[in-house]
XYZ file of C-alpha atoms in Angstrom:
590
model
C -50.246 -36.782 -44.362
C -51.542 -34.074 -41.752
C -48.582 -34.480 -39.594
C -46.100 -34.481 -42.376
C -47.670 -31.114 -43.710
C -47.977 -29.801 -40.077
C -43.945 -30.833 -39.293
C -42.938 -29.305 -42.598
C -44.703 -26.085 -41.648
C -43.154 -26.364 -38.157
C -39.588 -26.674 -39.997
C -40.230 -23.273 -41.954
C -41.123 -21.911 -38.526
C -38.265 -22.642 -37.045
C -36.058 -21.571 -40.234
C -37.349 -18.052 -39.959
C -37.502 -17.821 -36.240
C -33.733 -16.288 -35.945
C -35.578 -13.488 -38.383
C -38.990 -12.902 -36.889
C -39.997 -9.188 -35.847
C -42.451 -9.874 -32.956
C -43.487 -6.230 -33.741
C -46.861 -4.629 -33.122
C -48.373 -2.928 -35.794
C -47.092 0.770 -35.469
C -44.442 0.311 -32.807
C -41.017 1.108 -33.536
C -38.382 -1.473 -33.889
C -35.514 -2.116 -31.508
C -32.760 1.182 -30.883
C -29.987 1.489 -32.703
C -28.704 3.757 -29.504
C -26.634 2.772 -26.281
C -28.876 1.042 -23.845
C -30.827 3.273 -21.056
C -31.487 1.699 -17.617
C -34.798 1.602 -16.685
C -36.191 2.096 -13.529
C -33.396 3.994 -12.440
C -31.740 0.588 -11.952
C -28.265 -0.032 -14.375
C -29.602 -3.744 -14.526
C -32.786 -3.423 -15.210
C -32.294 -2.909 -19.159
C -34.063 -1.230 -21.458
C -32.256 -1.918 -24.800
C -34.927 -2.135 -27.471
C -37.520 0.012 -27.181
C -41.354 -1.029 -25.517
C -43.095 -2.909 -28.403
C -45.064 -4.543 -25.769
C -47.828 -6.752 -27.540
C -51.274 -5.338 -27.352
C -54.349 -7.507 -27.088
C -55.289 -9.696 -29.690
C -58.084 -8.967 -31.802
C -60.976 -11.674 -30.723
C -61.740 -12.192 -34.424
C -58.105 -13.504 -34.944
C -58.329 -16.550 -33.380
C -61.212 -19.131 -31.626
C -63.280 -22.164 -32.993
C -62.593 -22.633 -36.766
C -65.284 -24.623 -39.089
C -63.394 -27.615 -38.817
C -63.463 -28.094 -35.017
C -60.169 -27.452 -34.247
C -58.608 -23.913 -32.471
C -56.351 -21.290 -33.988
C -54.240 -19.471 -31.446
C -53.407 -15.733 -30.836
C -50.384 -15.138 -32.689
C -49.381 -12.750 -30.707
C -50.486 -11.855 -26.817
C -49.252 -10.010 -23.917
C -48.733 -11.566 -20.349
C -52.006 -11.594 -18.894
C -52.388 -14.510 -16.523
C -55.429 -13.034 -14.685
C -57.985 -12.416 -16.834
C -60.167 -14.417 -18.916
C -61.043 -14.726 -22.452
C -64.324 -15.860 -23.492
C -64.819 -17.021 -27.133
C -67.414 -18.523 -29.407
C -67.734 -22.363 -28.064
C -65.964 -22.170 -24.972
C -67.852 -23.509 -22.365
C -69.689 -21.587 -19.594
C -68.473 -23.591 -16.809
C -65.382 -25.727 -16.248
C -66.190 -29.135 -16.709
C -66.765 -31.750 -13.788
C -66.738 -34.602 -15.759
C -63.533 -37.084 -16.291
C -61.965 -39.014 -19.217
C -59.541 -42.009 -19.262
C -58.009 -43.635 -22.281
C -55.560 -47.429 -21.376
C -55.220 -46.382 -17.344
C -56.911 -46.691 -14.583
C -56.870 -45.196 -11.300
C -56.014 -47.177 -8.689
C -56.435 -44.551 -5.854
C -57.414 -40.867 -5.995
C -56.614 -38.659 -2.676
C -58.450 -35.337 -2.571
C -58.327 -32.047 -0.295
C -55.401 -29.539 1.619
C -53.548 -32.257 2.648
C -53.069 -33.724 -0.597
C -52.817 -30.033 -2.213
C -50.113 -28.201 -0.896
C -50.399 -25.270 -3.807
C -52.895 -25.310 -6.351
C -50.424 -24.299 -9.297
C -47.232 -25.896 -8.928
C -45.184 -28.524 -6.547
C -42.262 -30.454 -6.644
C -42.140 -34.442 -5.517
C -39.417 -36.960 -4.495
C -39.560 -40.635 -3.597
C -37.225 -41.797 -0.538
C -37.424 -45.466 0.958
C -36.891 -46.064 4.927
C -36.952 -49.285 6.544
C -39.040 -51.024 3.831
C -41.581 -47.935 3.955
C -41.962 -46.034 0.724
C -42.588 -42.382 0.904
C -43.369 -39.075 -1.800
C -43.041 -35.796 -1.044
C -44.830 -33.216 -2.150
C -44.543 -29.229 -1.392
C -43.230 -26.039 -2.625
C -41.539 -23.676 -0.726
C -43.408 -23.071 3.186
C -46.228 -25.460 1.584
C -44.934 -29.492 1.996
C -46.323 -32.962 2.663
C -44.630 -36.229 3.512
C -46.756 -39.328 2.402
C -46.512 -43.050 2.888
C -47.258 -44.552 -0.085
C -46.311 -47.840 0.101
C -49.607 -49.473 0.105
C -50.747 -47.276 -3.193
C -54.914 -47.505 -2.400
C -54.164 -46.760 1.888
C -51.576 -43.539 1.634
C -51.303 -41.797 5.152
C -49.914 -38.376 5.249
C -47.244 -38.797 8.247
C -45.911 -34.730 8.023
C -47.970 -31.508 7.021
C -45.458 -28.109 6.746
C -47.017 -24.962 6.560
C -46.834 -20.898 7.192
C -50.086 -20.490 7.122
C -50.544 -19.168 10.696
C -47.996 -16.035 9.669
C -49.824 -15.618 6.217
C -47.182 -17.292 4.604
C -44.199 -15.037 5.743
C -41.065 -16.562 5.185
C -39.157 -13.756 7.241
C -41.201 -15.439 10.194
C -40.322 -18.326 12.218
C -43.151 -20.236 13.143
C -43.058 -24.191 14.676
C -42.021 -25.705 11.363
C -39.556 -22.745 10.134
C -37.179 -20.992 11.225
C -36.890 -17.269 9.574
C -35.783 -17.402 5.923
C -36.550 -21.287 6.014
C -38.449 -23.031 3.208
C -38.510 -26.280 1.591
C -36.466 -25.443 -2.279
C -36.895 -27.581 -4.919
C -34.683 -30.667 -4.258
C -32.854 -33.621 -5.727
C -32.137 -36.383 -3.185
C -29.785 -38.748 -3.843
C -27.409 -41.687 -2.323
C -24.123 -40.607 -1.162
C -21.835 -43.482 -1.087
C -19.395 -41.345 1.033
C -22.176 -40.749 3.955
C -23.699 -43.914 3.494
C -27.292 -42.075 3.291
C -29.633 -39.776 1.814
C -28.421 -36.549 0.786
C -31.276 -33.509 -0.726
C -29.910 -30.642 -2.535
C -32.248 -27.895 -1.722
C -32.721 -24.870 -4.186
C -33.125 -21.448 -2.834
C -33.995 -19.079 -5.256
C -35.885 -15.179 -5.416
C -39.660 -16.006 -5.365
C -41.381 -15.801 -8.729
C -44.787 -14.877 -6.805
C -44.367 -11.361 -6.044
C -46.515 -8.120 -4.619
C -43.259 -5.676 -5.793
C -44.206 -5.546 -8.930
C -46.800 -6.108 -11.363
C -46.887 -7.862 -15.118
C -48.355 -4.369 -16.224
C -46.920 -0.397 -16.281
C -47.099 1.654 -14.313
C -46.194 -1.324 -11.676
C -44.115 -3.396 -13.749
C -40.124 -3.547 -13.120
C -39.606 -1.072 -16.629
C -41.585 1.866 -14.610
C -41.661 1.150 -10.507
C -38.215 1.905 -9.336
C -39.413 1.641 -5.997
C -40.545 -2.073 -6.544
C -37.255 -3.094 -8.156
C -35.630 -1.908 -5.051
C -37.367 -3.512 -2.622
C -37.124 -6.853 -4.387
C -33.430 -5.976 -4.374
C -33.076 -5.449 -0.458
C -35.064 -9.100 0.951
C -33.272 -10.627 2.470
C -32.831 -14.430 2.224
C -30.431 -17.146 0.905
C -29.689 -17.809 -3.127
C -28.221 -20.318 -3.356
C -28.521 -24.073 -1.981
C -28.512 -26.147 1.397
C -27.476 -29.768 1.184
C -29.430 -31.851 3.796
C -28.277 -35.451 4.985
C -31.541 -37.283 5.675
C -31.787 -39.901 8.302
C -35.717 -40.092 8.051
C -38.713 -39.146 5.509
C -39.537 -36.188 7.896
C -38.242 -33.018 8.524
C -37.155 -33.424 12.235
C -34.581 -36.210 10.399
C -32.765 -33.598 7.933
C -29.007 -32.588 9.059
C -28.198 -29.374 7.894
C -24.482 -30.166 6.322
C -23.798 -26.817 3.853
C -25.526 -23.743 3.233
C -24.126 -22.067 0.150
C -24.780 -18.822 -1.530
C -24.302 -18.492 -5.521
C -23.964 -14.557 -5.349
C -21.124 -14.087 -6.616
C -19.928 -10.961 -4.548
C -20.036 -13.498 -1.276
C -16.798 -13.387 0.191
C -17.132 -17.143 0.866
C -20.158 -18.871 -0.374
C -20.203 -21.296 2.621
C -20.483 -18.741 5.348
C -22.997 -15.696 3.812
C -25.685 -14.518 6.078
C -29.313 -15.558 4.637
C -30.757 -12.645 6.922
C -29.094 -10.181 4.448
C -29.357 -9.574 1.018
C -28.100 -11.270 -1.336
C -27.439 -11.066 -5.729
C -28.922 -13.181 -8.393
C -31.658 -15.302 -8.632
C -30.078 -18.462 -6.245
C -30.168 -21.436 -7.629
C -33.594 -22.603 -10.017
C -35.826 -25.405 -9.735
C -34.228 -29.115 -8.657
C -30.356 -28.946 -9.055
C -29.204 -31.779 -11.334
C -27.158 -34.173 -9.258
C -26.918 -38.216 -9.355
C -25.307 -38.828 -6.227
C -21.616 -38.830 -7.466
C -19.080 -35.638 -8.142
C -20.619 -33.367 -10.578
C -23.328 -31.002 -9.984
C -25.165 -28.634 -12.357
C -27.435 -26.113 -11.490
C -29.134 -22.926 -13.140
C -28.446 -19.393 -11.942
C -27.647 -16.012 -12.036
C -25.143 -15.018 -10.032
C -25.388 -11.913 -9.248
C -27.698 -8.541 -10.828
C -25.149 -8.309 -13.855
C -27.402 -11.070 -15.243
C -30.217 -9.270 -16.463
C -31.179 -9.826 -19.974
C -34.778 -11.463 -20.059
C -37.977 -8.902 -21.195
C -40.098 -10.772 -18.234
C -42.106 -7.778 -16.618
C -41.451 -8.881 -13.141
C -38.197 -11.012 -13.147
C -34.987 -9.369 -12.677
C -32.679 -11.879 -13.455
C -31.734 -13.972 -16.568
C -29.942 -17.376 -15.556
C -27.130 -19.235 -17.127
C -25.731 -22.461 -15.307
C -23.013 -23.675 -12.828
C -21.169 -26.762 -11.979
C -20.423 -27.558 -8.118
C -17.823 -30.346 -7.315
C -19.555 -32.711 -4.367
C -17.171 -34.877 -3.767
C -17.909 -33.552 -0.051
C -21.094 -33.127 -0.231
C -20.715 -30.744 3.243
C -18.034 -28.518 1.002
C -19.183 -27.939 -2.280
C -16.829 -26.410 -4.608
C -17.722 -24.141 -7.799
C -16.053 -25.510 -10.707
C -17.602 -22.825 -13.979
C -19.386 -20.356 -14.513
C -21.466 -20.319 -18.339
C -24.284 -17.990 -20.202
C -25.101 -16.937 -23.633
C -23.611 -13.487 -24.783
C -26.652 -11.249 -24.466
C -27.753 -12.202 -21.081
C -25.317 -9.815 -18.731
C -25.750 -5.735 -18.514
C -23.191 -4.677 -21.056
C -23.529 -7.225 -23.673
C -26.638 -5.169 -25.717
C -25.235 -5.858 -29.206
C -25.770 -9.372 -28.606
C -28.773 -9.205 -26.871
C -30.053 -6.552 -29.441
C -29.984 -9.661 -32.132
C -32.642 -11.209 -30.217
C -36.013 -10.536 -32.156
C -37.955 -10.734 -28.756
C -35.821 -7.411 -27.489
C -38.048 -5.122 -26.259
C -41.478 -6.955 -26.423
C -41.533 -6.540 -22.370
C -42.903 -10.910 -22.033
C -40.801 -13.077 -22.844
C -38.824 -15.155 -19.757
C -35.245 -15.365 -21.619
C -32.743 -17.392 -19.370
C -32.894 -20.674 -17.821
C -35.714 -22.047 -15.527
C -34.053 -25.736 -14.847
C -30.993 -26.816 -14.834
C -29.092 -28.358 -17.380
C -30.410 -31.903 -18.313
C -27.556 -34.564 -18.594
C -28.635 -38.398 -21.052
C -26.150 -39.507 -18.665
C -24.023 -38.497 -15.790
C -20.740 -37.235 -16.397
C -19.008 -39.811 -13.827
C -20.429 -42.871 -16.523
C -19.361 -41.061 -19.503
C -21.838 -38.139 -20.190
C -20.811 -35.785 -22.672
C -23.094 -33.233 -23.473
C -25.917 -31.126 -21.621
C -28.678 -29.665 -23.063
C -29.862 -26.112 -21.789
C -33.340 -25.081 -22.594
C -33.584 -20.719 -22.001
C -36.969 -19.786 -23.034
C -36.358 -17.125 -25.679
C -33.041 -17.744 -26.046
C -33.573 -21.646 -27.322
C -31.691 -24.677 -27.115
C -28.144 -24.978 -26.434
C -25.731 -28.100 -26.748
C -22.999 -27.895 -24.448
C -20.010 -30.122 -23.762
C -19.781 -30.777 -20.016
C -17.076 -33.611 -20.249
C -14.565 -31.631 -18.125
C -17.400 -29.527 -15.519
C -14.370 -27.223 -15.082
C -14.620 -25.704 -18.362
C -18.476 -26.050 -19.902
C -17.942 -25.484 -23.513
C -21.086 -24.048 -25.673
C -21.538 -26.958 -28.778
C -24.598 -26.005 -30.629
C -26.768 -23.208 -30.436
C -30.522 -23.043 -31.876
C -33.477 -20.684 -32.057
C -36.776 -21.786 -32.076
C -40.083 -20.301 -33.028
C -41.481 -17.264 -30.886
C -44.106 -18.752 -28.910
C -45.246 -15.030 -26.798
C -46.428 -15.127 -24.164
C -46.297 -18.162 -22.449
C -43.179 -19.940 -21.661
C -41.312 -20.991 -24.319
C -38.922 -23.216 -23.191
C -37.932 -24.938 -19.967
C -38.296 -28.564 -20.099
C -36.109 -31.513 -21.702
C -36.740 -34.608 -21.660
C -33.707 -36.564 -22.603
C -34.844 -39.763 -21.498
C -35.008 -41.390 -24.916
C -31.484 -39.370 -26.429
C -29.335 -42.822 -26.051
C -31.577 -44.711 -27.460
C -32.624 -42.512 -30.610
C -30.869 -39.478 -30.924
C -34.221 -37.548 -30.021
C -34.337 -35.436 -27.138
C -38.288 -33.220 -26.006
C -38.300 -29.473 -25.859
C -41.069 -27.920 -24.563
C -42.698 -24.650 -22.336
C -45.720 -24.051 -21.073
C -48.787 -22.473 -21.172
C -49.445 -19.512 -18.891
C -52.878 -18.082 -19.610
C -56.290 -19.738 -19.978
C -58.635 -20.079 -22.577
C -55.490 -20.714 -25.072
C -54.930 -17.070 -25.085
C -51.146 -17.197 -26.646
C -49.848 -19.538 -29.314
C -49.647 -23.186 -28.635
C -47.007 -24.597 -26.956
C -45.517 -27.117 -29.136
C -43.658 -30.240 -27.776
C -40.561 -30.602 -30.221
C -38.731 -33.387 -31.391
C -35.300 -31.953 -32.224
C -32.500 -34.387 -33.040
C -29.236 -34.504 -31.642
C -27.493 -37.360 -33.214
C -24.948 -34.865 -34.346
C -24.897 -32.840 -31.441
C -23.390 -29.867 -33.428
C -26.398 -29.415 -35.727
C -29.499 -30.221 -33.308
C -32.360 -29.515 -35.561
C -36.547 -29.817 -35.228
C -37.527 -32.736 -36.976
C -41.751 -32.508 -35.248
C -43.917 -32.307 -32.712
C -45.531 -34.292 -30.580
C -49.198 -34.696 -31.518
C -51.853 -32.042 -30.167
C -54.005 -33.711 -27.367
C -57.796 -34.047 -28.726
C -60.710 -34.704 -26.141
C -62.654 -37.867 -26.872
C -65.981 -37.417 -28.835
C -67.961 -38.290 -25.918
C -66.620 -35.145 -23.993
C -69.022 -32.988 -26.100
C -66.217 -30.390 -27.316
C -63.715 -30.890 -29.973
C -60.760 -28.811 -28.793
C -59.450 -28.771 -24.881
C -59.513 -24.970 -25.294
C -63.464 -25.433 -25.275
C -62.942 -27.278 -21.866
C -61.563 -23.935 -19.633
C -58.480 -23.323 -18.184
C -54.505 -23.458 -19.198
C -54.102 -26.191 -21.948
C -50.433 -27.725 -22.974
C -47.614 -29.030 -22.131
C -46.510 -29.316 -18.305
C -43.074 -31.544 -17.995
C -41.977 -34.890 -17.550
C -41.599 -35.007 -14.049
C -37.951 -35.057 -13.190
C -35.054 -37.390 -13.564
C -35.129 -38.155 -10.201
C -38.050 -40.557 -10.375
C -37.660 -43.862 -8.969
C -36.523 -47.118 -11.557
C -35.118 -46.676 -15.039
C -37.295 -44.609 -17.273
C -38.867 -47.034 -19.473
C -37.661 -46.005 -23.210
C -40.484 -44.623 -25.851
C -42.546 -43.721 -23.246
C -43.561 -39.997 -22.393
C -45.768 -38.837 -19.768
C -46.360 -35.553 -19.595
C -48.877 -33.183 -17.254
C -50.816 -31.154 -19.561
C -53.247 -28.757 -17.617
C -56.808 -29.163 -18.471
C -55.976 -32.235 -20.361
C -54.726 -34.342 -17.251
C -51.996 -36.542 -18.065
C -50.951 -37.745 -21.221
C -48.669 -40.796 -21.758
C -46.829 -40.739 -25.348
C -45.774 -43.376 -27.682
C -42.168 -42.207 -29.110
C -40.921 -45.634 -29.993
C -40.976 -44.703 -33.527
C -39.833 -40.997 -33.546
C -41.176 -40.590 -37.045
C -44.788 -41.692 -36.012
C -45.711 -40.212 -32.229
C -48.682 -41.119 -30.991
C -51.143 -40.219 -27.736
C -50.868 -44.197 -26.133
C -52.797 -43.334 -22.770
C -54.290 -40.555 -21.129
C -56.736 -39.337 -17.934
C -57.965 -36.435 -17.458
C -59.250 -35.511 -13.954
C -62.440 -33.083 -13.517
C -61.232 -29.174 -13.567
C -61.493 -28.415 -9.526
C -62.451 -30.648 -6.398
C -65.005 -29.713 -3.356
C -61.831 -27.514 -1.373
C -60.244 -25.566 -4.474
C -60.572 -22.099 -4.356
C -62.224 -20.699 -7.489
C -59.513 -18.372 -8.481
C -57.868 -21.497 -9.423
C -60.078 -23.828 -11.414
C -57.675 -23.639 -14.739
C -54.992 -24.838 -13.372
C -55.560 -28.376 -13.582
C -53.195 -31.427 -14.023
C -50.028 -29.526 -13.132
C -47.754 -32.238 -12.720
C -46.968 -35.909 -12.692
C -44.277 -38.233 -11.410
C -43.543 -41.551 -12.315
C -42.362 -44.523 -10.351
C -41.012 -46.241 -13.062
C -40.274 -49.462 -10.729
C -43.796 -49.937 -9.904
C -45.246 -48.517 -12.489
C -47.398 -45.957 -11.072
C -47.570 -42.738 -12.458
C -48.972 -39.810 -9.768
C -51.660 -37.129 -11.394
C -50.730 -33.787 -9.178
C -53.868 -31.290 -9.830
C -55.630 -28.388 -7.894
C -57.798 -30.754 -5.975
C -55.668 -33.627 -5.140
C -53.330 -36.561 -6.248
C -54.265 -39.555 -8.330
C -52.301 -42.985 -7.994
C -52.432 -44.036 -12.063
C -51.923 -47.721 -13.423
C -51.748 -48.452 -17.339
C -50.715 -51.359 -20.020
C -48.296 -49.041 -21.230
C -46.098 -48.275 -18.230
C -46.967 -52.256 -17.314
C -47.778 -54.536 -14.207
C -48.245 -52.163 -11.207
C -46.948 -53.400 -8.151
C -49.511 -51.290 -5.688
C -47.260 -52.612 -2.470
C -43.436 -52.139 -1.006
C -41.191 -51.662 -4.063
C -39.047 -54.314 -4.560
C -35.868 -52.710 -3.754
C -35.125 -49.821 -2.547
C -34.573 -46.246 -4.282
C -31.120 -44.980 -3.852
C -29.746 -43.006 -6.892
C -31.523 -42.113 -10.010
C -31.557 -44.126 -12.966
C -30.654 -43.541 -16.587
């Protein structure tokens, strides 16, 4: 009865999203007026005017009588500070839970952490050898794993010794060099390996700050510097010959600016517009490739204090992988400098937080080379959209729908379609970006698609609860970011098994869900690692169980936290096999 109160209250939510305010109390709503570039920038847009959130009031949310926690309705971005409340605890908490896994190997310290907050991973097989990779950006590790309790690292990649200056060559970069997020793949044509490497503006910055005077609304002089580093945005395509990096072949570099005269020869030393392409590009090994990106400064509508671009999505033919070939171009009206009506509509205009574009790329149920259809684009503020990507030449919007306001935070960047053929369902979800739940929960939502013209919220995913023996009722008690992480990626190795959902979920490690019957979710498995290990720096203690991947043919699911990597085994992913897989991995399942 709970959940069917708490779904039909999440159906109202979503019913008046399209209406909701977002105002602070005694701030001005949005200007009626032609749009005024701030920062002395023309695409850096001020077109509502600053209704910034202000702090919340401490007595609004916290510990209720009941044991659970009510969230700030309301917050601005503040990622570095803490806040304390009533029945949080003093210290982060050492201890570990498990629930239906167990862990069959756990791997601690640098080389098993290349960044505390985020990293991407891939699985590759050589010569009966199994091997995960694990970096982001400068930052990367190459691991044998195929004997899951003896894993050797065989390749450590770092810029430590310049301070992490990717304008500097050192021995395992050249200048402008990094490792982007990547989707590797089996190219019939080359009879190998090929990675698709994003390179994208860096979302760590020093240019500007989340607050004013510093942020990108008031520091002209940050904007443009971000606006003259140089580097590549775009992608590289790599043909790989061995797990390490000495065995990548450089076959394309490409630029997505769009003012490139040729996006095959631009000069990565230079300049260049847009954001590159985000996060891992979305290719299965065949024709079709989708990636998100702005593509070039025009794309500007997102409120995000220290982001300058708001991404929409591409399509690249690969039929040579070493010539890729733009097919379309696609965003939401709103999201380029001159379109203010539109983006006037949105009721998070002007609240200077919200990330409004995409942060993945599109996410296909099925490739478009076996008969894929539609795409689904998750944009933060700007929702879900359906789109038809049948012919990649002409991506046609199908569906459009706004969900709650969830500020700050992220609101939306991951879906996981893994279960859409099977059910109609398909997981929406952001994530959290402060600790100590300071910003509204970040709801996992069921939305169904079975008519892909009217997608619409049918739940949530149950909220995570500690176990009784862990002495706190809600995870906010426990310290650090709690919610919803992602999936992993599609690019995991084996066929994702269906009604099965694993997601990372910060201070609540990783928690497996039961979707098999969409109407009744349920928490099936979970383990939660302790908050920080002997080598993690304290600045980083919240950020917990970042990330996990799946290897869906062995059945090993891989915890990635601040303080190392856990090798996880469970009834509900089923037998592991903690040796060589049985076959190789080539292209991704689905």
């Amino acid at each position: 009865m709970r959940s069917t109160r708490r779904n039909a209250a999440l159906a109202a939510a979503v019913a008046a999203a399209a209406t909701a305010t977002l105002l602070v109390p005694g701030v001005s709503g949005a200007t009626s007026g032609a749009a005024a570039p701030a920062a002395g920038d023309p695409d850096v847009r001020a077109v509502c005017a600053d209704r910034r959130p202000e702090q919340a009031d401490p007595g609004a949310y916290g510990m209720q009588l009941d044991g659970t926690f009510r969230h700030p309705a309301l917050t601005p971005v503040d990622e570095e500070s803490e806040h304390p409340f009533p029945g949080r605890r003093a210290e982060y908490d050492t201890r570990s839970y498990i629930k239906n896994m167990k862990v069959e190997a756990a791997y601690e310290g640098a080389d098993f952490t290349p960044d505390y907050f985020h990293t991407w991973q891939n699985v590759v097989d050589f010569d009966g050898r199994r091997y995960l990779f694990q970096y982001d950006r400068s930052e990367g590790r190459v691991y044998d794993i195929t004997d899951v309790k003896k894993v050797k690292v065989v390749e450590k990649l770092s810029r430590e010794d310049v301070g992490g200056d990717e304008t500097r060559a050192n021995g395992d970069w050249a200048a402008h060099d990094y490792w982007g997020a990547s989707t590797i793949q089996w190219s019939e044509k080359l009879d190998a390996y090929v990675m698709v490497q994003s390179f994208e503006s860096k979302r760590q910055i020093s240019e500007l700050s989340d607050h004013p005077p510093l942020d990108k609304y008031n520091n002209p002089d940050g904007v443009r510097k971000l606006r003259e580093k140089p580097g590549l945005k775009g992608f590289k395509v790599y043909r790989l010959d061995g797990p390490r990096k000495k065995d990548w072949k450089l076959l394309a570099t490409v630029s997505t600016d769009a003012t490139q005269a040729d996006p095959l020869r631009s000069d990565p030393a230079a300049a260049q517009q847009g954001s590159g392409s985000i996060d891992v590009p979305h290719w299965a090994g065949g024709r079709y490739m989708f990636i998100a990106t702005a593509p070039d400064d025009t794309y500007s509508g997102t409120e995000y204090p220290t982001n300058l671009h708001s991404a929409g999505y591409q399509s690249w033919d690969m039929s040579d992988p070493a010539h890729p070939r733009l097919l379309d171009t696609w965003h939401l009206p709103g999201q380029r400098t001159g379109e203010d009506a539109a983006y006037r509509k949105n009721p998070r205009c002007g609240n200077r937080t919200s990330w409004m574009g995409a942060r993945m790329p599109l996410f296909l149920p099925k490739p478009v080379e076996k008969g894929g259809r539609y795409a689904f684009a998750a944009m933060g503020g700007y929702g879900l959209t359906v789109l038809d990507v049948s012919d990649p030449s002409d991506l046609r919007t199908v569906a459009h729908l706004d969900l709650p306001a969830s500020v700050a935070g992220t609101e939306g960047d991951n879906i996981d379609v893994s279960q859409y053929e099977k059910t109609g369902m398909i997981y929406y979800s952001g994530y959290p970006l402060t600790e100590d739940c300071y910003e509204p929960y970040k709801d996992v939502y069921q939305i169904d698609v079975r008519d892909p013209a009217r997608p619409r919220v049918v739940g949530a995913l149950p909220r995570p609860v500690p176990p009784r023996t862990a002495g706190f009722a809600d995870y906010c008690q426990r310290r650090g970011s709690f919610g919803p992480k992602r999936t992993g990626y599609y690019t995991n190795p084996g066929r994702h098994d269906a009604g099965l959902l694993g997601y990372g979920f910060y201070n609540a490690g990783v928690q497996f869900f039961d979707v098999s019957d969409p109407a009744a979710p349920e928490i099936a498995a979970y383990f939660v690692p302790k908050a920080y290990g002997r080598d993690t720096a304290d600045y980083a203690y919240g950020n917990q169980t970042h990330g996990v991947y799946v290897e869906w043919d062995r059945n090993i699911a891989w915890a990635l936290t601040n303080h190392g990597i856990y090798a996880l085994s469970s009834k509900v992913l089923g037998k592991p096999d903690l040796d060589r897989p049985a076959k190789p991995f080539r292209t991704s399942e689905f």
